[in-house]
PDB file of C-alpha atoms in Angstrom:
ATOM      1  CA  VAL H 216     259.506 199.816  46.650  1.00  0.00           C
ATOM      2  CA  SER H 217     256.682 200.940  44.000  1.00  0.00           C
ATOM      3  CA  PRO H 218     253.724 198.567  44.687  1.00  0.00           C
ATOM      4  CA  THR H 219     252.861 198.682  40.560  1.00  0.00           C
ATOM      5  CA  PHE H 220     252.353 194.908  40.274  1.00  0.00           C
ATOM      6  CA  THR H 221     250.146 194.512  43.588  1.00  0.00           C
ATOM      7  CA  SER H 222     248.524 197.913  43.723  1.00  0.00           C
ATOM      8  CA  MET H 223     248.989 198.363  47.446  1.00  0.00           C
ATOM      9  CA  ARG H 224     251.667 197.567  50.064  1.00  0.00           C
ATOM     10  CA  GLU H 225     250.963 197.845  53.745  1.00  0.00           C
ATOM     11  CA  TYR H 226     253.821 198.814  56.447  1.00  0.00           C
ATOM     12  CA  SER H 227     253.682 198.923  60.101  1.00  0.00           C
ATOM     13  CA  LEU H 228     255.500 202.044  61.329  1.00  0.00           C
ATOM     14  CA  PRO H 229     257.120 202.202  64.824  1.00  0.00           C
ATOM     15  CA  ASP H 230     254.978 204.754  65.898  1.00  0.00           C
ATOM     16  CA  ASN H 231     252.311 202.082  65.569  1.00  0.00           C
ATOM     17  CA  ARG H 232     250.708 203.997  62.779  1.00  0.00           C
ATOM     18  CA  THR H 233     250.173 202.029  59.432  1.00  0.00           C
ATOM     19  CA  LEU H 234     251.606 203.116  55.962  1.00  0.00           C
ATOM     20  CA  TYR H 235     249.796 202.321  52.777  1.00  0.00           C
ATOM     21  CA  HIS H 236     251.463 202.480  49.604  1.00  0.00           C
ATOM     22  CA  LEU H 237     249.166 202.739  46.599  1.00  0.00           C
ATOM     23  CA  ASP H 238     249.965 202.665  42.874  1.00  0.00           C
ATOM     24  CA  VAL H 239     246.965 203.446  41.353  1.00  0.00           C
ATOM     25  CA  TYR H 240     248.475 203.799  37.572  1.00  0.00           C
ATOM     26  CA  GLN H 241     247.132 200.440  36.373  1.00  0.00           C
ATOM     27  CA  ASN H 242     244.277 199.685  38.720  1.00  0.00           C
ATOM     28  CA  ALA H 243     242.220 202.266  40.852  1.00  0.00           C
ATOM     29  CA  TYR H 244     239.382 199.976  41.071  1.00  0.00           C
ATOM     30  CA  GLY H 245     240.523 197.325  43.525  1.00  0.00           C
ATOM     31  CA  ILE H 246     241.510 199.962  46.268  1.00  0.00           C
ATOM     32  CA  ASN H 247     238.696 200.954  48.612  1.00  0.00           C
ATOM     33  CA  PHE H 248     240.241 204.346  49.264  1.00  0.00           C
ATOM     34  CA  HIS H 249     237.492 205.724  51.162  1.00  0.00           C
ATOM     35  CA  GLU H 250     237.648 202.771  53.677  1.00  0.00           C
ATOM     36  CA  LEU H 251     241.514 203.333  54.104  1.00  0.00           C
ATOM     37  CA  SER H 252     241.259 206.941  54.505  1.00  0.00           C
ATOM     38  CA  THR H 253     238.618 206.888  57.269  1.00  0.00           C
ATOM     39  CA  GLN H 254     241.137 204.754  59.478  1.00  0.00           C
ATOM     40  CA  LYS H 255     242.884 206.132  62.497  1.00  0.00           C
ATOM     41  CA  ASP H 256     246.384 206.456  62.578  1.00  0.00           C
ATOM     42  CA  VAL H 257     247.256 205.827  59.092  1.00  0.00           C
ATOM     43  CA  ILE H 258     249.266 207.398  56.433  1.00  0.00           C
ATOM     44  CA  ILE H 259     248.396 206.852  52.827  1.00  0.00           C
ATOM     45  CA  LEU H 260     250.768 207.544  49.828  1.00  0.00           C
ATOM     46  CA  VAL H 261     249.439 207.373  46.257  1.00  0.00           C
ATOM     47  CA  GLU H 262     251.301 207.181  43.236  1.00  0.00           C
ATOM     48  CA  TRP H 263     249.092 208.705  40.177  1.00  0.00           C
ATOM     49  CA  ALA H 264     246.535 210.145  42.398  1.00  0.00           C
ATOM     50  CA  ASP H 265     245.099 212.049  39.585  1.00  0.00           C
ATOM     51  CA  LYS H 266     243.705 209.058  38.276  1.00  0.00           C
ATOM     52  CA  LEU H 267     241.423 208.754  41.317  1.00  0.00           C
ATOM     53  CA  LYS H 268     238.140 210.046  41.224  1.00  0.00           C
ATOM     54  CA  ALA H 269     238.168 211.736  44.734  1.00  0.00           C
ATOM     55  CA  LEU H 270     240.993 212.739  46.977  1.00  0.00           C
ATOM     56  CA  PRO H 271     240.636 214.071  50.583  1.00  0.00           C
ATOM     57  CA  LYS H 272     240.435 217.860  51.191  1.00  0.00           C
ATOM     58  CA  THR H 273     242.991 217.917  53.607  1.00  0.00           C
ATOM     59  CA  ARG H 274     245.903 216.417  52.148  1.00  0.00           C
ATOM     60  CA  ILE H 275     249.938 216.985  51.127  1.00  0.00           C
ATOM     61  CA  ASP H 276     250.469 216.662  47.456  1.00  0.00           C
ATOM     62  CA  ILE H 277     253.914 216.017  46.157  1.00  0.00           C
ATOM     63  CA  TYR H 278     254.949 216.527  42.525  1.00  0.00           C
ATOM     64  CA  CYS H 279     257.844 214.958  41.204  1.00  0.00           C
ATOM     65  CA  GLU H 280     259.230 216.356  37.791  1.00  0.00           C
ATOM     66  CA  LEU H 281     262.091 215.082  35.880  1.00  0.00           C
ATOM     67  CA  LYS H 282     263.846 218.163  34.417  1.00  0.00           C
ATOM     68  CA  ALA H 283     265.735 218.444  30.844  1.00  0.00           C
ATOM     69  CA  ASN H 284     269.434 218.016  32.649  1.00  0.00           C
ATOM     70  CA  ASN H 285     268.242 214.918  34.128  1.00  0.00           C
ATOM     71  CA  SER H 286     267.705 216.707  37.675  1.00  0.00           C
ATOM     72  CA  HIS H 287     264.271 216.467  39.287  1.00  0.00           C
ATOM     73  CA  LYS H 288     262.126 219.326  40.695  1.00  0.00           C
ATOM     74  CA  ILE H 289     259.892 218.378  43.695  1.00  0.00           C
ATOM     75  CA  THR H 290     257.129 220.532  44.907  1.00  0.00           C
ATOM     76  CA  ILE H 291     255.237 220.096  48.175  1.00  0.00           C
ATOM     77  CA  LYS H 292     251.945 221.608  48.379  1.00  0.00           C
ATOM     78  CA  ASN H 293     249.657 221.630  51.673  1.00  0.00           C
ATOM     79  CA  VAL H 294     246.088 221.121  50.542  1.00  0.00           C
ATOM     80  CA  SER H 295     243.258 221.898  52.941  1.00  0.00           C
TER      81      SER H 295
END
């Protein structure tokens, strides 16, 4: 579920890590991304990450592209 109207959703994972799902399309200002990224044992998923001023140097970028025939192209890139 996209957190569009709440900006962020938090989920507890079975392995005791926390998953933060952020949607910064409308509002990137109310989220302290740096504080979240320095926490231990977290996974942060960011929709519309290109709207943030800075991203971690080590990350995994996932791009979803809608193709003309209504199919999708997904590209996964390890950035370090």
